[in-house]
PDB file of C-alpha atoms (C1' of nucleotides) in Angstrom:
ATOM      1  CA  MET A   1      88.620  72.998  66.166  1.00 35.00           C
ATOM      2  CA  SER A   2      85.973  70.794  67.760  1.00 35.00           C
ATOM      3  CA  SER A   3      82.546  71.906  67.734  1.00 34.00           C
ATOM      4  CA  ALA A   4      82.307  71.740  70.929  1.00 33.00           C
ATOM      5  CA  SER A   5      85.001  73.973  71.567  1.00 35.00           C
ATOM      6  CA  ARG A   6      83.915  75.931  69.088  1.00 35.00           C
ATOM      7  CA  GLU A   7      80.489  76.710  70.419  1.00 36.00           C
ATOM      8  CA  SER A   8      82.351  77.323  74.163  1.00 36.00           C
ATOM      9  CA  LEU A   9      84.003  80.575  72.353  1.00 36.00           C
ATOM     10  CA  GLU A  10      81.960  83.811  73.309  1.00 37.00           C
ATOM     11  CA  ALA A  11      81.636  86.210  70.284  1.00 38.00           C
ATOM     12  CA  GLU A  12      84.772  88.646  71.519  1.00 36.00           C
ATOM     13  CA  GLU A  13      87.170  85.657  71.570  1.00 37.00           C
ATOM     14  CA  LEU A  14      85.622  84.684  68.454  1.00 38.00           C
ATOM     15  CA  VAL A  15      86.480  87.263  66.526  1.00 36.00           C
ATOM     16  CA  ASP A  16      89.870  88.080  68.154  1.00 34.00           C
ATOM     17  CA  THR A  17      90.879  84.503  67.642  1.00 31.00           C
ATOM     18  CA  ARG A  18      89.882  85.099  63.902  1.00 33.00           C
ATOM     19  CA  LEU A  19      91.427  88.219  63.314  1.00 31.00           C
ATOM     20  CA  SER A  20      95.157  87.257  64.541  1.00 32.00           C
ATOM     21  CA  LEU A  21      94.688  83.889  62.711  1.00 31.00           C
ATOM     22  CA  VAL A  22      93.432  85.525  59.481  1.00 35.00           C
ATOM     23  CA  ILE A  23      94.623  88.867  58.741  1.00 35.00           C
ATOM     24  CA  GLY A  24      98.001  88.370  59.504  1.00 36.00           C
ATOM     25  CA  ALA A  25      97.254  85.216  57.534  1.00 38.00           C
ATOM     26  CA  GLY A  26      98.357  86.770  53.662  1.00 43.00           C
ATOM     27  CA  SER A  27      96.195  85.630  50.699  1.00 49.00           C
ATOM     28  CA  GLN A  28      93.522  83.787  51.811  1.00 59.00           C
ATOM     29  CA  PRO A  29      90.100  86.004  52.782  1.00 61.00           C
ATOM     30  CA  PRO A  30      88.337  86.109  56.308  1.00 59.00           C
ATOM     31  CA  PRO A  31      86.250  82.696  56.975  1.00 60.00           C
ATOM     32  CA  VAL A  32      83.563  84.943  56.875  1.00 58.00           C
ATOM     33  CA  GLN A  33      80.648  83.026  58.796  1.00 50.00           C
ATOM     34  CA  ALA A  34      82.552  81.096  60.640  1.00 49.00           C
ATOM     35  CA  PRO A  35      79.631  79.361  62.879  1.00 48.00           C
ATOM     36  CA  LEU A  36      79.208  80.349  66.365  1.00 51.00           C
ATOM     37  CA  LEU A  37      76.363  78.022  66.108  1.00 43.00           C
ATOM     38  CA  PRO A  38      76.452  74.518  66.464  1.00 44.00           C
ATOM     39  CA  PRO A  39      76.902  72.606  62.794  1.00 39.00           C
ATOM     40  CA  GLU A  40      73.535  70.352  63.409  1.00 38.00           C
ATOM     41  CA  ALA A  41      71.842  73.674  63.488  1.00 38.00           C
ATOM     42  CA  GLU A  42      73.275  74.883  60.302  1.00 37.00           C
ATOM     43  CA  GLY A  43      71.908  71.857  58.907  1.00 34.00           C
ATOM     44  CA  ARG A  44      68.588  72.682  59.977  1.00 35.00           C
ATOM     45  CA  VAL A  45      68.348  75.729  58.462  1.00 34.00           C
ATOM     46  CA  PRO A  46      68.393  75.472  54.389  1.00 33.00           C
ATOM     47  CA  GLY A  47      68.299  79.074  53.661  1.00 32.00           C
ATOM     48  CA  ASN A  48      65.098  79.940  54.631  1.00 34.00           C
ATOM     49  CA  THR A  49      65.571  82.376  51.636  1.00 33.00           C
ATOM     50  CA  GLY A  50      62.342  82.938  50.134  1.00 32.00           C
ATOM     51  CA  ARG A  51      61.632  85.787  52.211  1.00 35.00           C
ATOM     52  CA  LYS A  52      62.100  88.971  50.554  1.00 34.00           C
ATOM     53  CA  LYS A  53      64.758  90.787  53.075  1.00 30.00           C
ATOM     54  CA  GLY A  54      63.669  94.160  53.685  1.00 31.00           C
ATOM     55  CA  GLU A  55      60.040  93.235  52.762  1.00 35.00           C
ATOM     56  CA  LYS A  56      57.895  94.618  55.599  1.00 32.00           C
ATOM     57  CA  TRP A  57      54.077  94.003  56.418  1.00 35.00           C
ATOM     58  CA  ILE A  58      51.704  95.152  59.297  1.00 34.00           C
ATOM     59  CA  VAL A  59      52.411  93.018  62.436  1.00 33.00           C
ATOM     60  CA  GLY A  60      49.852  93.153  65.118  1.00 31.00           C
ATOM     61  CA  GLY A  61      49.366  96.695  65.606  1.00 31.00           C
ATOM     62  CA  SER A  62      46.401  97.632  67.289  1.00 30.00           C
ATOM     63  CA  THR A  63      44.700  94.139  66.091  1.00 32.00           C
ATOM     64  CA  ARG A  64      47.887  92.035  68.193  1.00 33.00           C
ATOM     65  CA  GLN A  65      46.823  89.378  70.434  1.00 36.00           C
ATOM     66  CA  HIS A  66      49.056  87.990  73.006  1.00 34.00           C
ATOM     67  CA  GLY A  67      49.313  84.831  72.886  1.00 33.00           C
ATOM     68  CA  LYS A  68      45.874  83.233  71.704  1.00 33.00           C
ATOM     69  CA  ARG A  69      45.978  82.519  68.117  1.00 35.00           C
ATOM     70  CA  ALA A  70      49.675  81.933  66.425  1.00 38.00           C
ATOM     71  CA  ARG A  71      50.193  79.009  68.951  1.00 39.00           C
ATOM     72  CA  ALA A  72      47.413  76.998  67.982  1.00 39.00           C
ATOM     73  CA  ALA A  73      49.450  76.828  64.543  1.00 37.00           C
ATOM     74  CA  HIS A  74      52.386  75.659  66.281  1.00 40.00           C
ATOM     75  CA  GLY A  75      50.541  73.145  68.433  1.00 36.00           C
ATOM     76  CA  GLY A  76      51.369  74.946  71.427  1.00 36.00           C
ATOM     77  CA  SER A  77      49.716  73.250  74.777  1.00 36.00           C
ATOM     78  CA  ASP A  78      50.855  76.357  76.389  1.00 39.00           C
ATOM     79  CA  VAL A  79      49.142  78.854  75.230  1.00 36.00           C
ATOM     80  CA  ASP A  80      48.528  81.864  77.867  1.00 38.00           C
ATOM     81  CA  ASP A  81      47.696  80.352  81.027  1.00 39.00           C
ATOM     82  CA  GLY A  82      47.143  83.634  83.241  1.00 36.00           C
ATOM     83  CA  ASP A  83      50.686  83.552  85.134  1.00 38.00           C
ATOM     84  CA  ASP A  84      52.733  85.561  82.103  1.00 38.00           C
ATOM     85  CA  GLY A  85      49.721  87.879  81.747  1.00 35.00           C
ATOM     86  CA  GLY A  86      48.767  88.637  77.697  1.00 36.00           C
ATOM     87  CA  ASP A  87      44.636  87.919  77.826  1.00 39.00           C
ATOM     88  CA  ALA A  88      42.928  89.905  75.317  1.00 36.00           C
ATOM     89  CA  ALA A  89      40.816  91.374  78.286  1.00 38.00           C
ATOM     90  CA  GLY A  90      43.525  94.328  78.262  1.00 44.00           C
ATOM     91  CA  ARG A  91      45.684  93.341  81.209  1.00 50.00           C
ATOM     92  CA  ALA A  92      49.042  94.820  80.901  1.00 58.00           C
ATOM     93  CA  ARG A  93      51.155  91.681  80.665  1.00 65.00           C
ATOM     94  CA  LYS A  94      54.010  91.177  83.310  1.00 77.00           C
ATOM     95  CA  LYS A  95      57.034  90.540  81.204  1.00 85.00           C
ATOM     96  CA  LEU A  96      58.624  86.969  82.152  1.00 90.00           C
ATOM     97  CA  ARG A  97      62.527  87.962  83.654  1.00 92.00           C
ATOM     98  CA  LEU A  98      64.264  84.687  83.791  1.00 93.00           C
ATOM     99  CA  THR A  99      66.557  84.157  86.988  1.00 92.00           C
ATOM    100  CA  ALA A 100      70.211  84.274  86.477  1.00 91.00           C
ATOM    101  CA  GLU A 101      70.165  80.196  87.164  1.00 91.00           C
ATOM    102  CA  GLN A 102      67.302  79.803  84.669  1.00 92.00           C
ATOM    103  CA  ALA A 103      69.661  81.762  82.371  1.00 93.00           C
ATOM    104  CA  ALA A 104      72.765  79.790  83.354  1.00 92.00           C
ATOM    105  CA  LEU A 105      70.760  76.922  82.242  1.00 92.00           C
ATOM    106  CA  LEU A 106      69.341  77.505  79.037  1.00 93.00           C
ATOM    107  CA  GLU A 107      72.772  78.646  77.810  1.00 93.00           C
ATOM    108  CA  LYS A 108      74.169  76.004  78.898  1.00 92.00           C
ATOM    109  CA  SER A 109      71.984  74.191  76.884  1.00 92.00           C
ATOM    110  CA  PHE A 110      72.389  76.213  74.259  1.00 94.00           C
ATOM    111  CA  ARG A 111      75.828  75.865  73.349  1.00 91.00           C
ATOM    112  CA  ALA A 112      75.327  71.717  73.630  1.00 90.00           C
ATOM    113  CA  HIS A 113      72.468  71.974  70.954  1.00 89.00           C
ATOM    114  CA  ASN A 114      71.157  75.371  69.911  1.00 89.00           C
ATOM    115  CA  VAL A 115      68.241  73.213  68.115  1.00 92.00           C
ATOM    116  CA  LEU A 116      66.152  71.486  71.056  1.00 91.00           C
ATOM    117  CA  SER A 117      64.284  68.381  70.240  1.00 91.00           C
ATOM    118  CA  HIS A 118      60.645  68.165  71.547  1.00 89.00           C
ATOM    119  CA  GLY A 119      61.982  65.841  74.563  1.00 89.00           C
ATOM    120  CA  GLU A 120      64.762  68.267  75.153  1.00 91.00           C
ATOM    121  CA  LYS A 121      62.245  71.102  75.045  1.00 91.00           C
ATOM    122  CA  GLN A 122      60.076  69.525  77.664  1.00 90.00           C
ATOM    123  CA  ASP A 123      62.797  68.283  79.832  1.00 91.00           C
ATOM    124  CA  LEU A 124      64.452  71.628  79.922  1.00 92.00           C
ATOM    125  CA  ALA A 125      61.410  73.223  81.030  1.00 92.00           C
ATOM    126  CA  GLY A 126      60.283  70.957  83.495  1.00 91.00           C
ATOM    127  CA  GLN A 127      63.896  71.625  85.094  1.00 92.00           C
ATOM    128  CA  LEU A 128      63.835  75.729  84.395  1.00 92.00           C
ATOM    129  CA  GLY A 129      59.484  75.667  85.620  1.00 92.00           C
ATOM    130  CA  LEU A 130      59.090  77.342  82.808  1.00 91.00           C
ATOM    131  CA  LYS A 131      56.399  76.287  79.681  1.00 91.00           C
ATOM    132  CA  PRO A 132      57.771  74.372  76.877  1.00 90.00           C
ATOM    133  CA  ARG A 133      57.067  77.176  74.769  1.00 92.00           C
ATOM    134  CA  GLN A 134      58.852  79.679  76.502  1.00 93.00           C
ATOM    135  CA  VAL A 135      61.894  77.684  76.095  1.00 93.00           C
ATOM    136  CA  GLU A 136      61.229  77.443  72.368  1.00 93.00           C
ATOM    137  CA  VAL A 137      60.838  81.364  72.279  1.00 93.00           C
ATOM    138  CA  TRP A 138      64.215  81.627  74.188  1.00 94.00           C
ATOM    139  CA  PHE A 139      66.062  79.288  71.837  1.00 95.00           C
ATOM    140  CA  GLN A 140      64.631  81.153  68.928  1.00 93.00           C
ATOM    141  CA  ASN A 141      65.564  84.515  70.271  1.00 94.00           C
ATOM    142  CA  ARG A 142      69.125  83.213  71.209  1.00 93.00           C
ATOM    143  CA  ARG A 143      69.920  82.056  67.753  1.00 93.00           C
ATOM    144  CA  ALA A 144      68.450  85.369  66.212  1.00 93.00           C
ATOM    145  CA  ARG A 145      70.766  87.405  68.533  1.00 92.00           C
ATOM    146  CA  THR A 146      73.584  85.329  68.048  1.00 93.00           C
ATOM    147  CA  LYS A 147      73.328  85.023  63.941  1.00 91.00           C
ATOM    148  CA  LEU A 148      72.917  88.833  64.204  1.00 91.00           C
ATOM    149  CA  LYS A 149      75.979  89.201  66.451  1.00 90.00           C
ATOM    150  CA  GLN A 150      78.024  87.060  63.962  1.00 90.00           C
ATOM    151  CA  THR A 151      76.742  88.870  60.530  1.00 89.00           C
ATOM    152  CA  GLU A 152      78.112  91.897  62.603  1.00 88.00           C
ATOM    153  CA  LEU A 153      81.333  90.241  63.744  1.00 89.00           C
ATOM    154  CA  ASP A 154      81.995  89.137  59.646  1.00 89.00           C
ATOM    155  CA  CYS A 155      81.101  92.335  58.764  1.00 88.00           C
ATOM    156  CA  GLU A 156      83.757  94.157  61.005  1.00 88.00           C
ATOM    157  CA  LEU A 157      86.306  91.344  60.016  1.00 89.00           C
ATOM    158  CA  LEU A 158      85.587  92.159  55.865  1.00 91.00           C
ATOM    159  CA  ARG A 159      86.095  95.569  56.568  1.00 90.00           C
ATOM    160  CA  ARG A 160      89.483  95.094  58.321  1.00 92.00           C
ATOM    161  CA  TRP A 161      90.213  92.476  55.439  1.00 93.00           C
ATOM    162  CA  CYS A 162      89.542  95.268  52.841  1.00 94.00           C
ATOM    163  CA  GLU A 163      91.372  97.612  54.700  1.00 94.00           C
ATOM    164  CA  ARG A 164      94.816  95.748  54.929  1.00 96.00           C
ATOM    165  CA  LEU A 165      94.376  94.603  50.864  1.00 96.00           C
ATOM    166  CA  SER A 166      94.311  97.971  50.450  1.00 96.00           C
ATOM    167  CA  ASP A 167      97.376  98.760  52.600  1.00 96.00           C
ATOM    168  CA  ASP A 168      99.166  95.759  50.793  1.00 96.00           C
ATOM    169  CA  ASN A 169      98.087  96.860  47.087  1.00 97.00           C
ATOM    170  CA  ALA A 170      99.574 100.148  47.835  1.00 97.00           C
ATOM    171  CA  ARG A 171     102.717  98.927  49.387  1.00 97.00           C
ATOM    172  CA  LEU A 172     103.425  96.302  46.489  1.00 97.00           C
ATOM    173  CA  ARG A 173     102.913  98.995  43.881  1.00 97.00           C
ATOM    174  CA  ARG A 174     105.562 101.463  45.508  1.00 96.00           C
ATOM    175  CA  GLU A 175     107.993  98.247  45.605  1.00 96.00           C
ATOM    176  CA  LEU A 176     107.287  97.705  42.072  1.00 95.00           C
ATOM    177  CA  ALA A 177     107.895 101.022  40.930  1.00 95.00           C
ATOM    178  CA  GLU A 178     111.300 101.389  43.039  1.00 94.00           C
ATOM    179  CA  THR A 179     112.431  98.442  41.412  1.00 93.00           C
ATOM    180  CA  ARG A 180     111.482  99.365  37.848  1.00 92.00           C
ATOM    181  CA  ALA A 181     113.312 102.480  38.537  1.00 91.00           C
ATOM    182  CA  VAL A 182     116.782 100.844  39.882  1.00 90.00           C
ATOM    183  CA  LEU A 183     116.378  98.418  36.994  1.00 87.00           C
ATOM    184  CA  LEU A 184     116.132 100.686  34.333  1.00 85.00           C
ATOM    185  CA  VAL A 185     118.984 103.095  35.717  1.00 81.00           C
ATOM    186  CA  GLY A 186     120.996  99.385  36.022  1.00 75.00           C
ATOM    187  CA  GLY A 187     120.077  98.674  32.461  1.00 68.00           C
ATOM    188  CA  SER A 188     121.299 102.136  31.407  1.00 67.00           C
ATOM    189  CA  LYS A 189     124.966 101.004  32.887  1.00 65.00           C
ATOM    190  CA  GLY A 190     124.814  97.603  31.344  1.00 59.00           C
ATOM    191  CA  SER A 191     122.521  95.207  33.303  1.00 54.00           C
ATOM    192  CA  THR A 192     121.285  92.073  31.494  1.00 58.00           C
ATOM    193  CA  LEU A 193     118.232  92.979  32.639  1.00 57.00           C
ATOM    194  CA  THR A 194     116.357  95.866  30.629  1.00 57.00           C
ATOM    195  CA  GLY A 195     112.727  96.877  30.718  1.00 57.00           C
ATOM    196  CA  CYS A 196     110.694  96.992  27.511  1.00 64.00           C
ATOM    197  CA  PRO A 197     110.819 100.302  26.283  1.00 61.00           C
ATOM    198  CA  SER A 198     107.175 100.754  25.798  1.00 67.00           C
ATOM    199  CA  CYS A 199     105.801  99.490  28.789  1.00 68.00           C
ATOM    200  CA  ASN A 200     108.874  99.433  31.174  1.00 59.00           C
ATOM    201  CA  ARG A 201     108.098  95.915  32.585  1.00 64.00           C
ATOM    202  CA  LEU A 202     110.892  93.859  32.488  1.00 59.00           C
ATOM    203  CA  ALA A 203     112.143  92.254  29.736  1.00 52.00           C
TER     204      ALA A 203
ATOM    205  C1'  DG B   1      48.768  69.800  55.953  1.00 83.76           C
ATOM    206  C1'  DG B   2      51.373  69.965  60.427  1.00 83.76           C
ATOM    207  C1'  DA B   3      55.270  70.993  62.778  1.00 83.76           C
ATOM    208  C1'  DG B   4      59.485  73.698  63.321  1.00 83.76           C
ATOM    209  C1'  DT B   5      62.207  77.859  62.268  1.00 83.76           C
ATOM    210  C1'  DC B   6      62.928  82.349  60.743  1.00 83.76           C
ATOM    211  C1'  DA B   7      62.980  87.570  60.006  1.00 83.76           C
ATOM    212  C1'  DA B   8      60.644  91.267  61.647  1.00 83.76           C
ATOM    213  C1'  DT B   9      58.652  93.581  64.802  1.00 83.76           C
ATOM    214  C1'  DC B  10      56.679  94.521  69.692  1.00 83.76           C
ATOM    215  C1'  DA B  11      56.672  96.063  74.346  1.00 83.76           C
ATOM    216  C1'  DG B  12      58.115  95.386  79.119  1.00 83.76           C
ATOM    217  C1'  DG B  13      61.477  96.906  82.365  1.00 83.76           C
ATOM    218  C1'  DC B  14      65.866  98.313  83.462  1.00 83.76           C
ATOM    219  C1'  DA B  15      70.360 101.507  83.543  1.00 83.76           C
ATOM    220  C1'  DC B  16      71.561 105.807  82.757  1.00 83.76           C
TER     221       DC B  16
ATOM    222  C1'  DG C   1      63.427 110.366  78.679  1.00 83.76           C
ATOM    223  C1'  DT C   2      65.913 107.173  75.969  1.00 83.76           C
ATOM    224  C1'  DG C   3      68.735 103.075  74.927  1.00 83.76           C
ATOM    225  C1'  DC C   4      69.277  99.162  75.433  1.00 83.76           C
ATOM    226  C1'  DC C   5      68.192  93.974  76.227  1.00 83.76           C
ATOM    227  C1'  DT C   6      65.441  89.955  75.994  1.00 83.76           C
ATOM    228  C1'  DG C   7      60.719  87.686  76.350  1.00 83.76           C
ATOM    229  C1'  DA C   8      56.978  87.486  73.098  1.00 83.76           C
ATOM    230  C1'  DT C   9      53.789  87.373  68.889  1.00 83.76           C
ATOM    231  C1'  DT C  10      53.221  87.450  63.813  1.00 83.76           C
ATOM    232  C1'  DG C  11      53.599  85.628  59.257  1.00 83.76           C
ATOM    233  C1'  DA C  12      56.115  83.527  55.715  1.00 83.76           C
ATOM    234  C1'  DC C  13      58.326  79.455  54.580  1.00 83.76           C
ATOM    235  C1'  DT C  14      60.536  74.829  54.411  1.00 83.76           C
ATOM    236  C1'  DC C  15      60.624  70.082  54.912  1.00 83.76           C
ATOM    237  C1'  DC C  16      58.696  65.859  55.584  1.00 83.76           C
TER     238       DC C  16
END
DNA sequence: GGAGTCAATCAGGCAC
DNA sequence: GTGCCTGATTGACTCC
């Protein structure tokens, strides 16, 4: 499958396809973490495993400042200019809601490349009438939520795979027991196949 | 050391 | 009122 066509799959389509291809496919384990993301993005994320999962720390809380601090460290030229609220004076922030057209264009871009270059970010922001930082945040959140969804899908896939393996195991055990019984009866009637008297395995 | 990314989280707004 | 979605923030981390 090409990466382009893979990217076009909706998550639901993906899980359906993989279930039909994989769960019925015999002994191969399911391809967990079949990427929802384009490959170039995966290459850009070499684990980021240093963080201790589940570790928590205080974030913001009452001292939270909307938009004034971190962007300096991120080289953001787009720190709060007022039209998205968020100043420290306590004025309630008005949340940006993307239009359907904006969302569609972002989605289209995400499917093409889920990581933006600087130029792509600028261009996209220009087309959308948004700040580059807002485009960046949208992609960031989109990646995070895509990954979360993929994890949930993988989890479900593994659960079903496990169920199937258990069923297969039970069936094979039944068949083995039946076969042994038949052969042992046959053996007592002169068959050339016999079972080991100590372990009942075929001799 | 700066830039980019991620995980975790907060918080506004909408549907129910 | 609650739950969900989603834009935004923050600190840790990786890479060059």
